[in-house]
mmCIF file with all atom_site columns, C-alpha atoms in Angstrom:
data_model
loop_
_atom_site.group_PDB
_atom_site.id
_atom_site.type_symbol
_atom_site.label_atom_id
_atom_site.label_alt_id
_atom_site.label_comp_id
_atom_site.label_asym_id
_atom_site.label_entity_id
_atom_site.label_seq_id
_atom_site.pdbx_PDB_ins_code
_atom_site.Cartn_x
_atom_site.Cartn_y
_atom_site.Cartn_z
_atom_site.occupancy
_atom_site.B_iso_or_equiv
_atom_site.pdbx_formal_charge
_atom_site.auth_seq_id
_atom_site.auth_comp_id
_atom_site.auth_asym_id
_atom_site.auth_atom_id
_atom_site.pdbx_PDB_model_num
ATOM 1   C CA . MET A 1 1   ? 38.195 10.483  -65.228 1.00 0.00 ? 294 MET A CA 1
ATOM 2   C CA . ALA A 1 2   ? 37.925 7.258   -64.094 1.00 0.00 ? 295 ALA A CA 1
ATOM 3   C CA . SER A 1 3   ? 39.569 4.240   -66.261 1.00 0.00 ? 296 SER A CA 1
ATOM 4   C CA . SER A 1 4   ? 37.829 1.984   -66.957 1.00 0.00 ? 297 SER A CA 1
ATOM 5   C CA . SER A 1 5   ? 39.424 -0.525  -64.290 1.00 0.00 ? 298 SER A CA 1
ATOM 6   C CA . GLN A 1 6   ? 37.999 1.674   -61.987 1.00 0.00 ? 299 GLN A CA 1
ATOM 7   C CA . ASP A 1 7   ? 34.531 1.641   -63.251 1.00 0.00 ? 300 ASP A CA 1
ATOM 8   C CA . GLU A 1 8   ? 34.959 -2.623  -62.833 1.00 0.00 ? 301 GLU A CA 1
ATOM 9   C CA . ALA A 1 9   ? 36.005 -1.528  -59.683 1.00 0.00 ? 302 ALA A CA 1
ATOM 10  C CA . ILE A 1 10  ? 34.166 0.458   -58.010 1.00 0.00 ? 303 ILE A CA 1
ATOM 11  C CA . SER A 1 11  ? 30.973 -1.525  -59.811 1.00 0.00 ? 304 SER A CA 1
ATOM 12  C CA . ARG A 1 12  ? 32.308 -4.399  -58.210 1.00 0.00 ? 305 ARG A CA 1
ATOM 13  C CA . LEU A 1 13  ? 32.908 -2.970  -54.407 1.00 0.00 ? 306 LEU A CA 1
ATOM 14  C CA . THR A 1 14  ? 28.888 -0.825  -55.428 1.00 0.00 ? 307 THR A CA 1
ATOM 15  C CA . THR A 1 15  ? 27.847 -4.510  -55.350 1.00 0.00 ? 308 THR A CA 1
ATOM 16  C CA . ILE A 1 16  ? 29.541 -6.570  -52.473 1.00 0.00 ? 309 ILE A CA 1
ATOM 17  C CA . LEU A 1 17  ? 28.870 -3.360  -50.033 1.00 0.00 ? 310 LEU A CA 1
ATOM 18  C CA . ARG A 1 18  ? 24.970 -3.783  -51.145 1.00 0.00 ? 311 ARG A CA 1
ATOM 19  C CA . ARG A 1 19  ? 25.246 -7.626  -50.544 1.00 0.00 ? 312 ARG A CA 1
ATOM 20  C CA . MET A 1 20  ? 27.167 -6.961  -47.212 1.00 0.00 ? 313 MET A CA 1
ATOM 21  C CA . GLY A 1 21  ? 24.079 -4.566  -46.007 1.00 0.00 ? 314 GLY A CA 1
ATOM 22  C CA . ALA A 1 22  ? 21.925 -6.936  -46.900 1.00 0.00 ? 315 ALA A CA 1
ATOM 23  C CA . ALA A 1 23  ? 24.066 -9.480  -44.490 1.00 0.00 ? 316 ALA A CA 1
ATOM 24  C CA . SER A 1 24  ? 24.126 -7.858  -42.238 1.00 0.00 ? 317 SER A CA 1
ATOM 25  C CA . ALA A 1 25  ? 20.160 -7.070  -41.816 1.00 0.00 ? 318 ALA A CA 1
ATOM 26  C CA . LEU A 1 26  ? 19.407 -10.295 -42.347 1.00 0.00 ? 319 LEU A CA 1
ATOM 27  C CA . HIS A 1 27  ? 22.172 -10.793 -39.253 1.00 0.00 ? 320 HIS A CA 1
ATOM 28  C CA . SER A 1 28  ? 20.598 -9.117  -37.072 1.00 0.00 ? 321 SER A CA 1
ATOM 29  C CA . GLN A 1 29  ? 16.822 -10.084 -38.125 1.00 0.00 ? 322 GLN A CA 1
ATOM 30  C CA . ALA A 1 30  ? 18.448 -12.987 -37.297 1.00 0.00 ? 323 ALA A CA 1
ATOM 31  C CA . VAL A 1 31  ? 19.168 -12.381 -33.542 1.00 0.00 ? 324 VAL A CA 1
ATOM 32  C CA . ALA A 1 32  ? 15.764 -10.096 -33.295 1.00 0.00 ? 325 ALA A CA 1
ATOM 33  C CA . ARG A 1 33  ? 13.835 -13.094 -33.486 1.00 0.00 ? 326 ARG A CA 1
ATOM 34  C CA . ARG A 1 34  ? 16.801 -15.542 -31.566 1.00 0.00 ? 327 ARG A CA 1
ATOM 35  C CA . ALA A 1 35  ? 15.706 -12.721 -28.785 1.00 0.00 ? 328 ALA A CA 1
ATOM 36  C CA . GLY A 1 36  ? 11.866 -12.045 -29.192 1.00 0.00 ? 329 GLY A CA 1
ATOM 37  C CA . LEU A 1 37  ? 12.370 -8.323  -30.535 1.00 0.00 ? 330 LEU A CA 1
ATOM 38  C CA . ALA A 1 38  ? 11.505 -6.197  -33.287 1.00 0.00 ? 331 ALA A CA 1
ATOM 39  C CA . SER A 1 39  ? 14.776 -6.023  -35.901 1.00 0.00 ? 332 SER A CA 1
ATOM 40  C CA . VAL A 1 40  ? 14.164 -1.795  -34.679 1.00 0.00 ? 333 VAL A CA 1
ATOM 41  C CA . ASP A 1 41  ? 13.504 -2.653  -31.220 1.00 0.00 ? 334 ASP A CA 1
ATOM 42  C CA . LEU A 1 42  ? 17.104 -4.719  -31.383 1.00 0.00 ? 335 LEU A CA 1
ATOM 43  C CA . GLU A 1 43  ? 18.178 -1.425  -33.628 1.00 0.00 ? 336 GLU A CA 1
ATOM 44  C CA . CYS A 1 44  ? 17.643 0.877   -31.287 1.00 0.00 ? 337 CYS A CA 1
ATOM 45  C CA . LEU A 1 45  ? 18.424 -1.217  -28.740 1.00 0.00 ? 338 LEU A CA 1
ATOM 46  C CA . ASP A 1 46  ? 22.156 -1.032  -30.389 1.00 0.00 ? 339 ASP A CA 1
ATOM 47  C CA . MET A 1 47  ? 22.213 2.669   -30.636 1.00 0.00 ? 340 MET A CA 1
ATOM 48  C CA . ILE A 1 48  ? 21.934 3.000   -26.834 1.00 0.00 ? 341 ILE A CA 1
ATOM 49  C CA . LEU A 1 49  ? 24.855 1.247   -26.426 1.00 0.00 ? 342 LEU A CA 1
ATOM 50  C CA . LEU A 1 50  ? 27.110 2.653   -29.337 1.00 0.00 ? 343 LEU A CA 1
ATOM 51  C CA . ALA A 1 51  ? 25.049 6.471   -27.111 1.00 0.00 ? 344 ALA A CA 1
ATOM 52  C CA . GLY A 1 52  ? 25.856 5.883   -24.132 1.00 0.00 ? 345 GLY A CA 1
ATOM 53  C CA . PRO A 1 53  ? 22.729 7.454   -21.579 1.00 0.00 ? 346 PRO A CA 1
ATOM 54  C CA . VAL A 1 54  ? 20.337 9.062   -23.994 1.00 0.00 ? 347 VAL A CA 1
ATOM 55  C CA . THR A 1 55  ? 17.596 10.835  -23.275 1.00 0.00 ? 348 THR A CA 1
ATOM 56  C CA . ALA A 1 56  ? 14.372 10.454  -25.669 1.00 0.00 ? 349 ALA A CA 1
ATOM 57  C CA . GLY A 1 57  ? 14.664 13.496  -27.877 1.00 0.00 ? 350 GLY A CA 1
ATOM 58  C CA . GLN A 1 58  ? 18.442 12.372  -28.473 1.00 0.00 ? 351 GLN A CA 1
ATOM 59  C CA . ILE A 1 59  ? 16.448 8.349   -30.105 1.00 0.00 ? 352 ILE A CA 1
ATOM 60  C CA . MET A 1 60  ? 13.106 10.445  -31.541 1.00 0.00 ? 353 MET A CA 1
ATOM 61  C CA . GLU A 1 61  ? 16.628 12.419  -33.382 1.00 0.00 ? 354 GLU A CA 1
ATOM 62  C CA . HIS A 1 62  ? 18.881 10.032  -34.290 1.00 0.00 ? 355 HIS A CA 1
ATOM 63  C CA . THR A 1 63  ? 15.891 7.523   -35.521 1.00 0.00 ? 356 THR A CA 1
ATOM 64  C CA . LYS A 1 64  ? 13.059 9.849   -36.725 1.00 0.00 ? 357 LYS A CA 1
ATOM 65  C CA . LEU A 1 65  ? 10.482 8.249   -34.548 1.00 0.00 ? 358 LEU A CA 1
ATOM 66  C CA . THR A 1 66  ? 7.535  10.040  -33.258 1.00 0.00 ? 359 THR A CA 1
ATOM 67  C CA . SER A 1 67  ? 7.340  10.323  -29.425 1.00 0.00 ? 360 SER A CA 1
ATOM 68  C CA . GLY A 1 68  ? 5.041  8.449   -28.949 1.00 0.00 ? 361 GLY A CA 1
ATOM 69  C CA . ALA A 1 69  ? 6.729  5.645   -31.628 1.00 0.00 ? 362 ALA A CA 1
ATOM 70  C CA . VAL A 1 70  ? 10.139 6.100   -29.321 1.00 0.00 ? 363 VAL A CA 1
ATOM 71  C CA . THR A 1 71  ? 8.056  5.625   -26.181 1.00 0.00 ? 364 THR A CA 1
ATOM 72  C CA . GLY A 1 72  ? 6.651  2.419   -26.819 1.00 0.00 ? 365 GLY A CA 1
ATOM 73  C CA . LEU A 1 73  ? 9.842  1.189   -27.845 1.00 0.00 ? 366 LEU A CA 1
ATOM 74  C CA . ILE A 1 74  ? 11.458 2.746   -24.430 1.00 0.00 ? 367 ILE A CA 1
ATOM 75  C CA . ASP A 1 75  ? 8.717  1.022   -22.958 1.00 0.00 ? 368 ASP A CA 1
ATOM 76  C CA . ARG A 1 76  ? 9.229  -2.498  -24.634 1.00 0.00 ? 369 ARG A CA 1
ATOM 77  C CA . LEU A 1 77  ? 12.370 -2.649  -24.168 1.00 0.00 ? 370 LEU A CA 1
ATOM 78  C CA . ALA A 1 78  ? 12.162 -1.825  -20.477 1.00 0.00 ? 371 ALA A CA 1
ATOM 79  C CA . ARG A 1 79  ? 9.737  -4.607  -19.844 1.00 0.00 ? 372 ARG A CA 1
ATOM 80  C CA . LYS A 1 80  ? 12.212 -6.976  -21.288 1.00 0.00 ? 373 LYS A CA 1
ATOM 81  C CA . GLY A 1 81  ? 14.989 -5.820  -18.875 1.00 0.00 ? 374 GLY A CA 1
ATOM 82  C CA . TYR A 1 82  ? 17.593 -3.822  -21.661 1.00 0.00 ? 375 TYR A CA 1
ATOM 83  C CA . VAL A 1 83  ? 16.742 -0.717  -20.411 1.00 0.00 ? 376 VAL A CA 1
ATOM 84  C CA . GLU A 1 84  ? 15.958 1.181   -17.328 1.00 0.00 ? 377 GLU A CA 1
ATOM 85  C CA . ARG A 1 85  ? 14.571 5.114   -16.867 1.00 0.00 ? 378 ARG A CA 1
ATOM 86  C CA . ALA A 1 86  ? 16.525 7.723   -15.243 1.00 0.00 ? 379 ALA A CA 1
ATOM 87  C CA . ALA A 1 87  ? 16.375 11.071  -14.098 1.00 0.00 ? 380 ALA A CA 1
ATOM 88  C CA . ASP A 1 88  ? 18.505 13.208  -16.043 1.00 0.00 ? 381 ASP A CA 1
ATOM 89  C CA . PRO A 1 89  ? 21.440 14.425  -12.907 1.00 0.00 ? 382 PRO A CA 1
ATOM 90  C CA . GLN A 1 90  ? 21.492 18.174  -14.999 1.00 0.00 ? 383 GLN A CA 1
ATOM 91  C CA . ASP A 1 91  ? 17.584 18.111  -15.914 1.00 0.00 ? 384 ASP A CA 1
ATOM 92  C CA . ARG A 1 92  ? 15.055 16.144  -13.675 1.00 0.00 ? 385 ARG A CA 1
ATOM 93  C CA . ARG A 1 93  ? 12.218 17.219  -15.615 1.00 0.00 ? 386 ARG A CA 1
ATOM 94  C CA . LYS A 1 94  ? 14.399 14.841  -18.257 1.00 0.00 ? 387 LYS A CA 1
ATOM 95  C CA . VAL A 1 95  ? 14.836 11.630  -19.044 1.00 0.00 ? 388 VAL A CA 1
ATOM 96  C CA . ILE A 1 96  ? 17.585 9.110   -19.451 1.00 0.00 ? 389 ILE A CA 1
ATOM 97  C CA . VAL A 1 97  ? 17.459 5.578   -20.952 1.00 0.00 ? 390 VAL A CA 1
ATOM 98  C CA . ARG A 1 98  ? 20.580 3.649   -20.310 1.00 0.00 ? 391 ARG A CA 1
ATOM 99  C CA . ILE A 1 99  ? 21.556 -0.239  -20.821 1.00 0.00 ? 392 ILE A CA 1
ATOM 100 C CA . VAL A 1 100 ? 21.311 -3.064  -17.836 1.00 0.00 ? 393 VAL A CA 1
ATOM 101 C CA . PRO A 1 101 ? 24.003 -4.696  -18.687 1.00 0.00 ? 394 PRO A CA 1
ATOM 102 C CA . GLU A 1 102 ? 24.185 -8.084  -17.315 1.00 0.00 ? 395 GLU A CA 1
ATOM 103 C CA . ALA A 1 103 ? 20.397 -7.910  -19.433 1.00 0.00 ? 396 ALA A CA 1
ATOM 104 C CA . ILE A 1 104 ? 21.721 -7.505  -22.394 1.00 0.00 ? 397 ILE A CA 1
ATOM 105 C CA . ARG A 1 105 ? 24.871 -10.443 -22.491 1.00 0.00 ? 398 ARG A CA 1
ATOM 106 C CA . PRO A 1 106 ? 22.443 -12.623 -23.690 1.00 0.00 ? 399 PRO A CA 1
ATOM 107 C CA . LEU A 1 107 ? 22.259 -10.471 -26.913 1.00 0.00 ? 400 LEU A CA 1
ATOM 108 C CA . GLN A 1 108 ? 26.227 -9.737  -26.886 1.00 0.00 ? 401 GLN A CA 1
ATOM 109 C CA . GLU A 1 109 ? 26.374 -13.643 -26.719 1.00 0.00 ? 402 GLU A CA 1
ATOM 110 C CA . LEU A 1 110 ? 24.194 -13.990 -29.829 1.00 0.00 ? 403 LEU A CA 1
ATOM 111 C CA . PHE A 1 111 ? 26.464 -12.198 -31.463 1.00 0.00 ? 404 PHE A CA 1
ATOM 112 C CA . ALA A 1 112 ? 29.188 -13.256 -30.425 1.00 0.00 ? 405 ALA A CA 1
ATOM 113 C CA . PRO A 1 113 ? 30.763 -15.520 -33.080 1.00 0.00 ? 406 PRO A CA 1
ATOM 114 C CA . MET A 1 114 ? 30.033 -12.282 -35.400 1.00 0.00 ? 407 MET A CA 1
ATOM 115 C CA . ALA A 1 115 ? 32.581 -10.627 -33.847 1.00 0.00 ? 408 ALA A CA 1
ATOM 116 C CA . GLU A 1 116 ? 34.910 -13.716 -33.676 1.00 0.00 ? 409 GLU A CA 1
ATOM 117 C CA . ARG A 1 117 ? 34.115 -14.580 -37.366 1.00 0.00 ? 410 ARG A CA 1
ATOM 118 C CA . SER A 1 118 ? 34.821 -10.309 -38.075 1.00 0.00 ? 411 SER A CA 1
ATOM 119 C CA . ALA A 1 119 ? 38.354 -10.169 -36.158 1.00 0.00 ? 412 ALA A CA 1
ATOM 120 C CA . ALA A 1 120 ? 39.529 -12.686 -37.751 1.00 0.00 ? 413 ALA A CA 1
ATOM 121 C CA . LEU A 1 121 ? 39.153 -11.968 -40.909 1.00 0.00 ? 414 LEU A CA 1
ATOM 122 C CA . MET A 1 122 ? 40.711 -8.425  -39.990 1.00 0.00 ? 415 MET A CA 1
ATOM 123 C CA . GLN A 1 123 ? 44.034 -9.928  -38.320 1.00 0.00 ? 416 GLN A CA 1
ATOM 124 C CA . GLN A 1 124 ? 44.731 -11.026 -41.910 1.00 0.00 ? 417 GLN A CA 1
ATOM 125 C CA . TYR A 1 125 ? 45.372 -7.046  -42.495 1.00 0.00 ? 418 TYR A CA 1
ATOM 126 C CA . SER A 1 126 ? 48.007 -4.827  -41.849 1.00 0.00 ? 419 SER A CA 1
ATOM 127 C CA . ALA A 1 127 ? 47.142 -1.580  -39.195 1.00 0.00 ? 420 ALA A CA 1
ATOM 128 C CA . GLU A 1 128 ? 47.527 0.294   -42.372 1.00 0.00 ? 421 GLU A CA 1
ATOM 129 C CA . GLU A 1 129 ? 45.142 -1.536  -44.723 1.00 0.00 ? 422 GLU A CA 1
ATOM 130 C CA . LEU A 1 130 ? 42.875 -1.344  -41.254 1.00 0.00 ? 423 LEU A CA 1
ATOM 131 C CA . GLU A 1 131 ? 42.684 1.858   -41.329 1.00 0.00 ? 424 GLU A CA 1
ATOM 132 C CA . LEU A 1 132 ? 42.681 2.356   -44.530 1.00 0.00 ? 425 LEU A CA 1
ATOM 133 C CA . ILE A 1 133 ? 39.228 -0.240  -44.509 1.00 0.00 ? 426 ILE A CA 1
ATOM 134 C CA . ALA A 1 134 ? 37.524 1.506   -41.417 1.00 0.00 ? 427 ALA A CA 1
ATOM 135 C CA . GLY A 1 135 ? 37.560 5.091   -42.800 1.00 0.00 ? 428 GLY A CA 1
ATOM 136 C CA . PHE A 1 136 ? 36.337 4.165   -46.124 1.00 0.00 ? 429 PHE A CA 1
ATOM 137 C CA . VAL A 1 137 ? 33.480 2.488   -43.975 1.00 0.00 ? 430 VAL A CA 1
ATOM 138 C CA . GLU A 1 138 ? 33.579 5.409   -41.234 1.00 0.00 ? 431 GLU A CA 1
ATOM 139 C CA . LYS A 1 139 ? 32.686 7.836   -44.882 1.00 0.00 ? 432 LYS A CA 1
ATOM 140 C CA . GLY A 1 140 ? 30.506 5.619   -46.330 1.00 0.00 ? 433 GLY A CA 1
ATOM 141 C CA . THR A 1 141 ? 28.600 5.633   -43.162 1.00 0.00 ? 434 THR A CA 1
ATOM 142 C CA . ALA A 1 142 ? 28.580 9.551   -43.129 1.00 0.00 ? 435 ALA A CA 1
ATOM 143 C CA . ILE A 1 143 ? 26.709 9.333   -46.496 1.00 0.00 ? 436 ILE A CA 1
ATOM 144 C CA . ALA A 1 144 ? 24.813 6.956   -45.295 1.00 0.00 ? 437 ALA A CA 1
ATOM 145 C CA . LEU A 1 145 ? 23.097 8.749   -42.331 1.00 0.00 ? 438 LEU A CA 1
ATOM 146 C CA . GLU A 1 146 ? 23.002 11.783  -44.609 1.00 0.00 ? 439 GLU A CA 1
ATOM 147 C CA . ARG A 1 147 ? 21.091 10.485  -47.169 1.00 0.00 ? 440 ARG A CA 1
ATOM 148 C CA . ALA A 1 148 ? 18.804 8.967   -44.628 1.00 0.00 ? 441 ALA A CA 1
ATOM 149 C CA . SER A 1 149 ? 18.357 12.492  -42.749 1.00 0.00 ? 442 SER A CA 1
ATOM 150 C CA . GLU A 1 150 ? 17.630 14.027  -46.553 1.00 0.00 ? 443 GLU A CA 1
ATOM 151 C CA . LEU A 1 151 ? 14.696 11.088  -47.032 1.00 0.00 ? 444 LEU A CA 1
ATOM 152 C CA . GLU A 1 152 ? 13.034 11.779  -43.187 1.00 0.00 ? 445 GLU A CA 1
ATOM 153 C CA . GLY A 1 153 ? 13.525 15.575  -44.980 1.00 0.00 ? 446 GLY A CA 1
ATOM 154 C CA . GLY A 1 154 ? 15.447 16.663  -42.592 1.00 0.00 ? 447 GLY A CA 1
#
């Protein structure tokens, strides 16, 4: 059974995490505007960057966008030069979408001040504390993705 102080700590942390999520979304929107991208395009570009080269089907799976929406997304990102299409070496019928590293450098520069400030903040914690925080964030991310999937019907 949770104690009163634990309930208060959970309530405080829940509020802080909600604020952090909102602040992160606002930061991403500001970067997207500066880059001339829609927020969803920037988020999908980041997903491609994190996942490595992906197929359109994998983008659909991760984003729950329709086939037509994913085609439009890839077209927009390719027109801006951020991604390129290439034939899948294992299955020539599939198309791989990959990042164009030199094209995303300006985006990375927009994120650099935030990354530097975050790194300075993390330096204030021990390796053990960072592992605890990382574990919490990783589990929280899994919960959020699981719930998003439930809301999307699958």
